[in-house]
Tab-separated table of C-alpha atoms and ligand atoms in Angstrom:
chain	number	residue	atom	x	y	z
A	95	MET	CA	14.249	25.019	-4.006
A	96	PRO	CA	11.344	22.864	-2.741
A	97	THR	CA	8.656	23.895	-0.358
A	98	ARG	CA	8.455	22.005	3.101
A	99	PRO	CA	7.167	18.619	2.595
A	100	PRO	CA	3.341	19.194	4.115
A	101	ALA	CA	3.529	16.079	5.947
A	102	GLN	CA	6.491	13.848	7.616
A	103	PRO	CA	5.997	9.796	7.759
A	104	GLY	CA	4.283	8.673	10.482
A	105	ASP	CA	1.445	11.602	10.615
A	106	SER	CA	-1.660	10.692	10.832
A	107	LEU	CA	-3.692	11.951	7.629
A	108	ALA	CA	-5.095	14.518	9.897
A	109	VAL	CA	-2.300	16.858	10.547
A	110	VAL	CA	-1.243	16.706	6.743
A	111	ASP	CA	-1.149	20.094	5.520
A	112	THR	CA	-3.075	21.198	2.772
A	113	PRO	CA	-3.571	21.888	-0.410
A	114	ALA	CA	-1.059	18.747	-0.486
A	115	LEU	CA	-1.623	15.390	-3.338
A	116	VAL	CA	-2.200	12.674	-0.857
A	117	ILE	CA	-1.557	8.700	-2.669
A	118	ASP	CA	-3.693	6.074	-1.392
A	119	LEU	CA	-0.741	3.476	-1.382
A	120	ASP	CA	-2.860	0.475	-0.849
A	121	ALA	CA	-5.028	1.458	-4.240
A	122	MET	CA	-2.154	2.561	-6.045
A	123	GLU	CA	-0.612	-0.656	-5.499
A	124	ARG	CA	-3.328	-2.960	-6.358
A	125	ASN	CA	-3.881	-0.695	-10.051
A	126	MET	CA	-0.183	-1.485	-10.197
A	127	ASP	CA	-0.881	-5.121	-9.694
A	128	ALA	CA	-3.793	-6.164	-11.534
A	129	MET	CA	-2.662	-4.064	-14.287
A	130	ALA	CA	0.959	-6.475	-14.533
A	131	ARG	CA	-1.471	-9.554	-13.965
A	132	TRP	CA	-3.704	-8.809	-16.810
A	133	ALA	CA	-0.282	-8.039	-19.319
A	134	LYS	CA	1.074	-11.494	-17.949
A	135	THR	CA	-1.844	-13.357	-20.788
A	136	ALA	CA	-2.918	-10.669	-22.875
A	137	GLY	CA	-3.063	-10.683	-26.274
A	138	PRO	CA	-4.625	-13.022	-28.558
A	139	ASN	CA	-2.674	-16.145	-27.353
A	140	GLY	CA	-2.730	-15.939	-24.178
A	141	ALA	CA	1.124	-15.291	-24.342
A	142	GLY	CA	1.404	-11.872	-22.549
A	143	VAL	CA	2.453	-8.468	-23.610
A	144	ARG	CA	5.454	-6.294	-22.329
A	145	LEU	CA	4.397	-3.320	-19.901
A	146	ARG	CA	6.465	0.310	-20.276
A	147	PRO	CA	4.151	2.134	-17.949
A	148	HIS	CA	3.865	5.873	-18.687
A	149	ALA	CA	5.998	7.737	-16.021
A	150	LYS	CA	4.402	11.492	-17.585
A	151	THR	CA	1.267	11.266	-14.712
A	152	HIS	CA	3.250	10.671	-11.856
A	153	LYS	CA	6.989	12.031	-12.515
A	154	SER	CA	8.312	9.577	-10.066
A	155	PRO	CA	11.661	7.321	-10.049
A	156	VAL	CA	9.879	5.465	-7.240
A	157	VAL	CA	6.990	5.134	-8.369
A	158	ALA	CA	8.449	3.880	-11.727
A	159	ARG	CA	10.643	1.371	-9.951
A	160	MET	CA	7.797	-0.308	-7.800
A	161	GLN	CA	5.916	-0.448	-10.895
A	162	MET	CA	8.913	-2.026	-12.856
A	163	ALA	CA	9.728	-4.651	-9.575
A	164	ARG	CA	6.217	-5.718	-10.739
A	165	GLY	CA	7.529	-6.441	-13.818
A	166	ALA	CA	7.253	-3.457	-16.291
A	167	VAL	CA	9.971	-3.240	-18.694
A	168	GLY	CA	11.138	0.147	-17.987
A	169	VAL	CA	8.956	3.257	-18.271
A	170	CYS	CA	8.009	5.940	-21.116
A	171	CYS	CA	8.871	9.907	-20.099
A	172	GLN	CA	7.679	12.769	-22.621
A	173	LYS	CA	11.168	14.844	-22.162
A	174	THR	CA	14.442	14.724	-21.697
A	175	ALA	CA	14.624	16.568	-18.181
A	176	GLU	CA	12.337	13.388	-17.020
A	177	ALA	CA	14.480	10.690	-18.602
A	178	GLU	CA	17.331	12.328	-16.532
A	179	ILE	CA	15.769	12.251	-13.125
A	180	LEU	CA	14.426	8.959	-14.268
A	181	ALA	CA	17.506	7.302	-14.418
A	182	ASP	CA	19.252	9.589	-11.833
A	183	GLY	CA	16.466	7.582	-9.440
A	184	GLY	CA	17.715	4.354	-10.600
A	185	VAL	CA	15.493	3.744	-13.633
A	186	ASP	CA	17.674	2.115	-16.240
A	187	ASP	CA	15.099	1.542	-18.944
A	188	ILE	CA	13.730	4.384	-20.053
A	189	LEU	CA	11.675	5.768	-23.501
A	190	ILE	CA	11.302	9.243	-24.472
A	191	THR	CA	7.929	8.893	-26.415
A	192	ASN	CA	8.763	12.021	-28.193
A	193	GLN	CA	10.649	14.003	-30.686
A	194	VAL	CA	13.630	15.312	-28.975
A	195	VAL	CA	15.013	18.696	-30.909
A	196	GLY	CA	17.934	20.688	-31.238
A	197	ALA	CA	21.595	20.451	-30.136
A	198	LYS	CA	21.953	21.141	-26.522
A	199	LYS	CA	18.726	18.534	-25.580
A	200	LEU	CA	20.500	15.791	-27.894
A	201	GLU	CA	23.714	16.163	-26.640
A	202	ARG	CA	21.786	15.540	-22.942
A	203	LEU	CA	19.863	13.037	-24.211
A	204	ALA	CA	23.296	11.023	-26.190
A	205	ALA	CA	25.694	11.662	-22.623
A	206	LEU	CA	22.203	9.685	-20.938
A	207	ALA	CA	22.105	6.701	-23.157
A	208	ARG	CA	25.549	5.898	-22.135
A	209	ARG	CA	24.255	5.818	-18.648
A	210	VAL	CA	21.290	3.736	-19.000
A	211	ARG	CA	18.729	1.663	-21.665
A	212	LEU	CA	17.347	4.568	-23.619
A	213	GLY	CA	14.499	5.131	-26.658
A	214	VAL	CA	13.504	7.863	-28.294
A	215	CYS	CA	10.894	8.259	-31.282
A	216	VAL	CA	11.227	10.431	-34.717
A	217	ASP	CA	9.221	11.146	-37.399
A	218	ASP	CA	11.641	12.999	-39.522
A	219	THR	CA	14.790	12.608	-41.561
A	220	ARG	CA	17.079	15.597	-40.219
A	221	ASN	CA	16.220	15.004	-36.647
A	222	VAL	CA	17.118	11.997	-37.370
A	223	GLY	CA	20.370	12.942	-38.868
A	224	GLU	CA	21.439	15.341	-35.531
A	225	LEU	CA	20.023	12.829	-33.528
A	226	ALA	CA	22.987	10.467	-35.267
A	227	THR	CA	25.955	13.217	-35.226
A	228	ALA	CA	25.323	13.500	-31.021
A	229	ALA	CA	25.261	9.429	-30.114
A	230	GLN	CA	28.156	9.426	-32.406
A	231	SER	CA	29.989	11.954	-30.466
A	232	TYR	CA	29.401	10.793	-27.542
A	233	GLY	CA	30.059	7.279	-28.362
A	234	ALA	CA	26.734	6.142	-27.778
A	235	THR	CA	23.555	3.432	-28.804
A	236	ILE	CA	20.366	5.256	-28.895
A	237	ASP	CA	17.056	2.941	-29.601
A	238	VAL	CA	15.013	4.631	-32.123
A	239	LEU	CA	11.407	3.950	-33.399
A	240	VAL	CA	9.320	5.418	-35.740
A	241	GLU	CA	6.779	7.169	-34.861
A	242	VAL	CA	3.594	6.750	-37.065
A	243	ASP	CA	-0.031	9.047	-37.120
A	244	VAL	CA	-1.951	6.504	-36.775
A	245	GLY	CA	-5.026	8.928	-35.768
A	246	GLY	CA	-3.890	11.237	-33.093
A	247	ALA	CA	-2.868	13.754	-35.917
A	248	ARG	CA	-0.211	15.505	-34.044
A	249	CYS	CA	3.447	13.810	-35.046
A	250	GLY	CA	4.191	11.115	-36.745
A	251	VAL	CA	4.679	10.247	-40.067
A	252	GLN	CA	2.127	8.687	-42.051
A	253	PRO	CA	2.176	5.345	-42.386
A	254	GLY	CA	2.840	2.792	-44.420
A	255	ALA	CA	6.086	4.292	-47.181
A	256	PRO	CA	7.112	7.143	-44.914
A	257	ALA	CA	7.471	5.103	-42.451
A	258	ALA	CA	9.294	2.296	-44.379
A	259	ARG	CA	11.966	5.215	-45.859
A	260	LEU	CA	12.405	6.568	-41.972
A	261	ALA	CA	13.165	3.739	-41.190
A	262	GLU	CA	15.329	3.170	-43.723
A	263	ALA	CA	17.037	6.394	-42.466
A	264	VAL	CA	17.651	5.465	-38.759
A	265	ALA	CA	19.350	2.066	-39.538
A	266	ARG	CA	21.907	3.341	-41.992
A	267	ALA	CA	23.047	6.376	-39.272
A	268	ARG	CA	25.969	4.974	-37.193
A	269	GLY	CA	25.416	5.297	-33.703
A	270	LEU	CA	21.215	4.251	-34.181
A	271	SER	CA	19.397	0.935	-33.697
A	272	PHE	CA	16.083	1.029	-34.977
A	273	LYS	CA	14.017	-0.535	-33.009
A	274	GLY	CA	10.432	-0.643	-33.974
A	275	ILE	CA	7.531	1.712	-34.678
A	276	GLN	CA	5.856	4.234	-31.874
A	277	ALA	CA	2.099	3.781	-32.298
A	278	TYR	CA	-0.385	5.914	-29.945
A	279	TYR	CA	-3.118	7.057	-30.940
A	280	GLY	CA	-3.963	9.767	-27.535
A	281	GLY	CA	-7.884	11.204	-28.903
A	282	ALA	CA	-9.108	7.501	-28.815
A	283	GLN	CA	-8.372	6.940	-24.790
A	284	HIS	CA	-11.367	9.039	-23.850
A	285	PHE	CA	-13.744	8.255	-26.092
A	286	ARG	CA	-16.625	7.303	-24.081
A	287	THR	CA	-18.088	4.235	-25.276
A	288	PRO	CA	-16.528	1.173	-25.540
A	289	ASP	CA	-17.457	0.705	-29.701
A	290	ALA	CA	-15.883	4.501	-30.068
A	291	ARG	CA	-12.589	3.090	-28.097
A	292	ARG	CA	-13.067	-0.095	-30.829
A	293	LEU	CA	-13.570	1.675	-33.831
A	294	ALA	CA	-10.692	3.728	-33.158
A	295	ILE	CA	-8.071	1.198	-32.706
A	296	GLU	CA	-9.267	-1.017	-35.874
A	297	LYS	CA	-7.939	2.347	-37.739
A	298	ALA	CA	-4.905	2.124	-35.886
A	299	THR	CA	-4.661	-1.037	-36.437
A	300	ALA	CA	-4.513	-0.558	-40.041
A	301	ALA	CA	-2.253	2.206	-40.229
A	302	ALA	CA	0.169	0.312	-38.346
A	303	GLU	CA	0.098	-3.169	-40.228
A	304	GLN	CA	0.439	-1.247	-43.152
A	305	SER	CA	3.865	0.133	-41.868
A	306	ILE	CA	5.087	-2.635	-40.374
A	307	LYS	CA	3.755	-4.034	-43.871
A	308	ALA	CA	6.532	-1.609	-45.713
A	309	ILE	CA	9.376	-1.690	-43.342
A	310	GLU	CA	9.704	-5.542	-43.195
A	311	THR	CA	9.594	-5.065	-46.743
A	312	ALA	CA	12.747	-2.698	-47.082
A	313	GLY	CA	14.160	-5.413	-44.785
A	314	LEU	CA	13.966	-4.074	-41.541
A	315	ALA	CA	12.554	-6.103	-38.633
A	316	CYS	CA	10.205	-4.164	-36.821
A	317	ASP	CA	10.569	-5.691	-33.482
A	318	THR	CA	8.825	-3.088	-31.099
A	319	VAL	CA	5.463	-2.415	-31.539
A	320	GLY	CA	4.416	0.986	-28.418
A	321	GLY	CA	1.766	2.323	-27.932
A	322	ALA	CA	-1.862	1.900	-26.160
A	323	GLY	CA	-3.306	4.305	-22.955
A	324	THR	CA	-5.560	3.598	-20.084
A	325	GLY	CA	-8.807	3.838	-22.359
A	326	THR	CA	-7.417	0.926	-24.882
A	327	PHE	CA	-4.935	-0.966	-23.829
A	328	ALA	CA	-6.907	-3.917	-23.461
A	329	ASN	CA	-7.399	-3.307	-27.715
A	330	GLU	CA	-4.258	-3.001	-28.564
A	331	ALA	CA	-2.782	-5.986	-26.954
A	332	SER	CA	-5.678	-8.598	-28.385
A	333	THR	CA	-5.086	-7.134	-31.836
A	334	GLY	CA	-1.310	-9.069	-31.445
A	335	ILE	CA	-0.078	-5.968	-33.349
A	336	TRP	CA	1.265	-3.876	-29.998
A	337	ASN	CA	3.659	-5.844	-28.269
A	338	GLU	CA	4.593	-3.395	-25.324
A	339	LEU	CA	1.647	-1.250	-23.971
A	340	GLN	CA	2.233	2.383	-22.412
A	341	PRO	CA	-0.810	3.275	-19.784
A	342	GLY	CA	-0.065	5.544	-17.723
A	343	SER	CA	-3.182	7.189	-15.733
A	344	TYR	CA	-3.983	3.434	-14.698
A	345	VAL	CA	-1.792	4.245	-11.705
A	346	PHE	CA	-3.631	6.850	-10.176
A	347	MET	CA	-6.964	7.094	-12.330
A	348	ASP	CA	-9.024	10.502	-12.560
A	349	VAL	CA	-12.108	12.338	-12.833
A	350	ASP	CA	-11.702	11.664	-16.571
A	351	TYR	CA	-10.859	8.390	-17.127
A	352	ALA	CA	-13.995	7.323	-14.691
A	353	LYS	CA	-16.312	8.411	-16.954
A	354	ASN	CA	-15.278	5.987	-19.916
A	355	GLU	CA	-17.745	3.694	-19.666
A	356	PRO	CA	-16.277	0.339	-18.958
A	357	ASP	CA	-15.747	-2.484	-21.867
A	358	GLU	CA	-17.943	-5.746	-20.288
A	359	SER	CA	-16.601	-8.075	-23.099
A	360	ASN	CA	-13.178	-8.468	-22.334
A	361	ALA	CA	-11.547	-9.527	-19.152
A	362	VAL	CA	-10.061	-5.912	-18.415
A	363	PRO	CA	-9.007	-4.656	-15.387
A	364	ARG	CA	-10.806	-1.653	-13.420
A	365	PHE	CA	-8.608	0.482	-11.665
A	366	GLU	CA	-8.995	2.394	-8.348
A	367	HIS	CA	-8.840	6.526	-7.854
A	368	SER	CA	-5.834	6.308	-5.577
A	369	PHE	CA	-4.286	10.315	-6.017
A	370	PHE	CA	-6.508	13.234	-4.249
A	371	VAL	CA	-5.774	16.968	-3.176
A	372	TRP	CA	-6.121	16.992	0.426
A	373	THR	CA	-7.617	20.406	1.013
A	374	THR	CA	-8.898	22.135	3.904
A	375	VAL	CA	-12.297	24.420	4.540
A	376	MET	CA	-11.011	28.132	4.647
A	377	SER	CA	-14.245	29.821	4.672
A	378	ARG	CA	-17.753	29.297	4.848
A	379	ARG	CA	-20.832	30.925	3.920
A	380	ALA	CA	-23.636	29.097	6.456
A	381	GLY	CA	-26.209	27.205	3.750
A	382	GLU	CA	-25.087	28.608	0.345
A	383	TRP	CA	-21.063	27.720	0.323
A	384	ALA	CA	-17.537	26.209	1.376
A	385	VAL	CA	-13.975	27.868	0.351
A	386	VAL	CA	-11.363	25.461	0.073
A	387	ASP	CA	-7.541	25.856	-0.467
A	388	ALA	CA	-7.570	24.008	-3.171
A	389	GLY	CA	-7.543	26.328	-6.576
A	390	HIS	CA	-5.826	26.502	-10.238
A	391	LYS	CA	-2.584	26.136	-8.539
A	392	ALA	CA	-3.442	22.441	-7.007
A	393	ALA	CA	-5.968	21.122	-8.953
A	394	ALA	CA	-5.759	20.821	-13.167
A	395	VAL	CA	-8.881	22.093	-14.581
A	396	ASP	CA	-8.461	20.963	-18.460
A	397	SER	CA	-10.363	17.649	-18.334
A	398	GLY	CA	-13.098	19.546	-16.052
A	399	PRO	CA	-13.185	20.141	-12.374
A	400	PRO	CA	-12.113	18.144	-9.714
A	401	GLN	CA	-14.600	16.686	-7.174
A	402	PRO	CA	-15.373	15.628	-3.561
A	403	PHE	CA	-14.004	12.075	-3.309
A	404	ALA	CA	-16.573	10.004	-1.699
A	405	ARG	CA	-18.765	12.810	-0.437
A	406	PRO	CA	-22.308	12.272	-2.856
A	407	GLY	CA	-23.987	15.995	-2.939
A	408	LEU	CA	-21.167	18.237	-2.961
A	409	ARG	CA	-19.881	19.698	-5.716
A	410	TYR	CA	-16.714	21.494	-6.656
A	411	ASP	CA	-16.886	25.004	-8.570
A	412	LYS	CA	-15.567	28.177	-9.520
A	413	PRO	CA	-11.826	28.069	-9.136
A	414	SER	CA	-9.278	30.851	-8.768
A	415	ASP	CA	-5.907	31.019	-7.975
A	416	ASP	CA	-5.775	29.000	-4.792
A	417	HIS	CA	-9.565	29.155	-3.989
A	418	GLY	CA	-12.266	26.361	-5.032
A	419	MET	CA	-15.844	26.432	-4.030
A	420	LEU	CA	-18.124	23.575	-2.508
A	421	PHE	CA	-21.312	23.543	-3.323
A	422	ALA	CA	-24.029	20.997	-1.485
A	423	GLU	CA	-27.290	20.058	-2.703
A	424	GLU	CA	-30.427	20.163	-0.667
A	425	GLY	CA	-30.221	17.677	2.085
A	426	VAL	CA	-26.788	17.076	2.269
A	427	ARG	CA	-24.224	18.617	4.679
A	428	LEU	CA	-21.714	21.667	4.170
A	429	PRO	CA	-18.305	20.331	4.907
A	430	SER	CA	-17.132	23.062	8.196
A	431	LEU	CA	-14.581	25.218	8.669
A	432	GLY	CA	-11.408	23.520	8.891
A	433	GLU	CA	-12.674	20.131	7.701
A	434	LYS	CA	-10.036	18.251	5.133
A	435	LEU	CA	-11.693	16.729	2.326
A	436	ALA	CA	-9.593	14.845	-0.436
A	437	LEU	CA	-10.633	15.735	-4.355
A	438	THR	CA	-10.341	13.734	-7.549
A	439	PRO	CA	-8.658	15.334	-9.412
A	440	GLY	CA	-10.713	15.820	-13.371
A	441	HIS	CA	-6.640	15.157	-14.917
A	442	CYS	CA	-4.276	13.965	-13.003
A	443	ASP	CA	-0.858	14.561	-15.060
A	444	PRO	CA	-0.985	18.386	-15.270
A	445	THR	CA	-2.330	18.016	-11.406
A	446	ALA	CA	1.269	15.816	-9.783
A	447	ASN	CA	2.511	18.643	-11.916
A	448	LEU	CA	1.496	21.528	-9.455
A	449	HIS	CA	2.919	19.353	-6.637
A	450	ASP	CA	6.497	19.110	-5.132
A	451	TRP	CA	5.638	16.679	-3.347
A	452	TYR	CA	3.574	12.340	-2.830
A	453	VAL	CA	2.295	12.040	0.931
A	454	GLY	CA	2.159	8.450	0.616
A	455	VAL	CA	-0.912	7.310	2.999
A	456	ARG	CA	-1.316	4.034	4.517
A	457	GLY	CA	-4.408	2.441	5.659
A	458	LEU	CA	-7.118	4.818	4.188
A	459	GLY	CA	-9.544	1.277	3.639
A	460	ARG	CA	-11.887	1.616	0.806
A	461	GLN	CA	-15.014	2.601	2.938
A	462	VAL	CA	-17.095	5.663	1.389
A	463	GLY	CA	-16.128	8.983	3.226
A	464	ALA	CA	-12.357	7.234	4.207
A	465	LEU	CA	-11.036	10.751	2.910
A	466	SER	CA	-12.957	13.467	5.216
A	467	MET	CA	-11.951	14.842	8.223
A	468	ARG	CA	-14.271	16.943	10.852
A	469	PRO	CA	-12.305	19.097	13.103
A	470	ASP	CA	-14.766	18.248	15.699
A	471	HIS	CA	-14.782	14.406	14.617
A	472	PRO	CA	-11.186	13.623	13.951
A	473	GLN	CA	-11.146	10.609	13.729
A	474	GLU	CA	-14.219	9.522	11.672
A	475	GLY	CA	-13.660	7.731	9.126
A	476	ALA	CA	-9.915	7.986	8.518
A	477	GLU	CA	-9.085	4.991	11.741
A	478	GLY	CA	-5.247	4.287	10.873
A	479	ALA	CA	-4.308	6.601	7.787
A	480	PHE	CA	-0.933	7.289	8.273
A	481	VAL	CA	1.515	9.206	6.626
A	482	GLU	CA	3.911	5.866	5.701
A	483	ALA	CA	6.349	7.736	2.720
A	484	VAL	CA	7.167	11.240	1.307
A	485	TRP	CA	8.392	11.369	-1.661
A	486	PRO	CA	9.470	14.795	-4.555
A	487	VAL	CA	7.458	14.794	-7.431
A	488	ALA	CA	11.081	14.767	-8.979
A	489	ALA	CA	10.460	15.376	-12.104
A	490	ARG	CA	7.690	18.337	-12.040
A	491	GLY	CA	7.759	21.132	-13.737
A	492	ALA	CA	7.458	22.186	-17.494
A	493	GLY	CA	10.452	19.940	-18.640
A	494	PHE	CA	12.948	21.026	-21.541
B	663	PLP	C1	0.215	10.227	-22.387
B	663	PLP	C2	0.684	8.897	-22.636
B	663	PLP	C3	-0.099	7.569	-22.943
B	663	PLP	C4	-0.430	7.477	-21.543
B	663	PLP	O1	-1.662	7.718	-21.293
B	663	PLP	P1	-2.976	7.472	-19.967
B	663	PLP	O2	-4.006	7.805	-20.779
B	663	PLP	O3	-1.982	8.275	-19.338
B	663	PLP	O4	-3.072	6.167	-19.986
B	663	PLP	C5	0.886	6.011	-23.537
B	663	PLP	N1	1.493	6.636	-24.368
B	663	PLP	C6	1.935	7.707	-24.759
B	663	PLP	C7	2.938	7.940	-25.975
B	663	PLP	C8	1.586	9.109	-24.425
B	663	PLP	O5	1.570	10.331	-24.973
């Protein structure tokens, strides 16, 4: 049973209870618009590239539909349960960028493929057989991409001949429709310098080209070449080989992504932080630290700690289950008891997964300090910021 929402539409930001996941709707929409606008003329000849944003970031059919309203052809997700929840929420074109293994899940997948356009990735012939059996028993057609390991060293077949052999197995199977390859290099997204990211995608490009060639030599058309994330999407687009890009984090942006040095050479859009953990100072030791109500259960720290947003000189550290500590540099004011402030999470996807609700806030503006509120100056910096929408993080949880 989900918890009670931390706010109601119409509430001012000041009364949103904590810890809560706050979305700056204006910033999120600017991020979506910037990516959609860029995609329209991306690619070597400016013909544009399809966007299929990754919904594992937000796990929300509402956010997915906002992306599709701006031209995305559909969304990606990682789990069968995510796909089901997105479909229930009105998303009608979903690619699971992952392997789905096990009879029970494959049956659910086949049932779902009768309701929406559904694709999945494969990297094993036995899995292809089981997928085809499930599709046939439900009278469904499932789109299939052969996942190629283009550098990530996780899932995927080797480039070239192994990719072609698997593509042939898919093409022979009834109930499956071979669509192309999935060529995603996850690790490259977070390489800090533009040069390191460019070099990584050059290697991925060679692996993708080799696979496409082998597949076409086998007499099959490789219509879709999918991949790319928020760190490298412009690199993949510039090759003209990838035609469906899957960035996810760009809607929210986290501290980790903000550490990537931007690529100045391309007209690559920049994205803003739109996603925060709203937290309250619950204890304080004057001159030493403040304690906030956001610990491991409110913000993921796998990519480093969250950072106080627009509060230079304040540092978050030493999280425990339900507490986090704030330390101030010399000369910087430590927040007072009851003060609310926003933390930018280190990693957006696993942070969203911890919460039941999104609190969508309108009118924060871009001013420094907009996301901080002192109980003794309740209006400071937050004039006009109010809750427009409260959405469930519908597909949250470990997933299955
Ligand atoms: C996570 C993921 C993405 C999106 O990556 P971001 O770094 O969040 O933009 C794209 N494609 C696949 C296959 C992924 O797993």
